[in-house]
Coordinates of C-alpha atoms in Angstrom, one line a residue:
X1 CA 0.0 0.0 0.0
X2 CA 0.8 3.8 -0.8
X3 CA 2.5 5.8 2.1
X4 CA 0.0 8.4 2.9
X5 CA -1.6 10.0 5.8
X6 CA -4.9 8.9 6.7
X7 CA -7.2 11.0 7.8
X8 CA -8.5 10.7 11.4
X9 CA -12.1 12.5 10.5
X10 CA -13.5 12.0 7.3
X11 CA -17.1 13.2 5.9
X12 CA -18.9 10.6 3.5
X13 CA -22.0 10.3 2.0
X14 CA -23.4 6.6 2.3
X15 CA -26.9 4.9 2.3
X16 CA -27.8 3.7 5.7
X17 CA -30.8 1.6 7.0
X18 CA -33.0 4.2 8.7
X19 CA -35.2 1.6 10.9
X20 CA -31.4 0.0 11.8
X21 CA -29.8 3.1 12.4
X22 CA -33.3 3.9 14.7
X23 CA -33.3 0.9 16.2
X24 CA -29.7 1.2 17.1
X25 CA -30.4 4.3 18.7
X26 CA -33.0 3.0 20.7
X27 CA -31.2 0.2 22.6
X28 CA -27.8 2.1 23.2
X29 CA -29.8 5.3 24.3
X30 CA -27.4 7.1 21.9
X31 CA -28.8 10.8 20.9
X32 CA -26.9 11.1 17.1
X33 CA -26.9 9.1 14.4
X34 CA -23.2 10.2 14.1
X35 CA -23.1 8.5 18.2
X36 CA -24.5 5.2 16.9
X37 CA -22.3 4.9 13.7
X38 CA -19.3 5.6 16.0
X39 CA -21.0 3.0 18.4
X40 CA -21.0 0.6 15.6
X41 CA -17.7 0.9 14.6
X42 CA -16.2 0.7 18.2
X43 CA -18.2 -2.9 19.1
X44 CA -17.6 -4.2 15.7
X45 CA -13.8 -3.7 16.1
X46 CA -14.5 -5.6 20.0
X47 CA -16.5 -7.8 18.5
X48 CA -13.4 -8.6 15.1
X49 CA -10.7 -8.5 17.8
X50 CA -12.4 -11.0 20.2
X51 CA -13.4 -13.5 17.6
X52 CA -9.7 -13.1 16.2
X53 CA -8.6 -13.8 19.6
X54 CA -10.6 -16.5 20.1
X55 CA -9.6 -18.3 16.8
X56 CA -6.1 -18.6 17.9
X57 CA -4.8 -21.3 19.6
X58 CA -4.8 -21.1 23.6
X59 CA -1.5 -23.7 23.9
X60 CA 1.8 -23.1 22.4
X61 CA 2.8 -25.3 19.8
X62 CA 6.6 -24.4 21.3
X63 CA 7.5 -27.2 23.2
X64 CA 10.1 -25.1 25.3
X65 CA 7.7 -23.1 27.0
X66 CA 7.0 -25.7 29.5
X67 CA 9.7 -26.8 31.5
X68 CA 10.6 -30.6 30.3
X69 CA 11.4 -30.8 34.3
X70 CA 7.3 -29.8 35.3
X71 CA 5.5 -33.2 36.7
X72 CA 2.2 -32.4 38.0
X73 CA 1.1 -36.0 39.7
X74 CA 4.5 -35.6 41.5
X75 CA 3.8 -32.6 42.3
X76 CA 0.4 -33.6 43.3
X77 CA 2.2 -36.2 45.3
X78 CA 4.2 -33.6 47.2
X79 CA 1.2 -31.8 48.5
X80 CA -0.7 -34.1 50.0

């Protein structure tokens, strides 16, 4: 891609659903329809990130992350 600054505000002019956009409104108790676009944008990037995160793979495939000397039943042993 092109090295060039991107704008941090930008004006646009898009077709939205109107009942959506209302509706939207409604359940966040936001007063703008600028409010609920931003809204929109901020959960759908939670939303992307999360389900990102969740995609990836809780254990290491590294086998050197766990020490080769770990032994839980003896350590289980130990305890008790």
């Amino acid at each position: 891609m092109g090295d060039f600054p991107v704008p941090m505000l930008m004006k646009t002019t898009i077709e939205i659903d109107d009942k959506r956009l209302m509706h939207v409104m409604r359940l966040a108790k936001l007063k703008t329809r600028k409010a609920a676009l931003d809204f929109a944008l901020i959960e759908t990037e939670k939303m992307l990130s999360l389900r990102n995160l969740a995609s990836q793979s809780f254990y290491s495939e590294d086998k050197a992350t766990i020490d080769p000397q770990y032994n839980l039943q003896k350590l289980r042993r130990k305890e008790t």
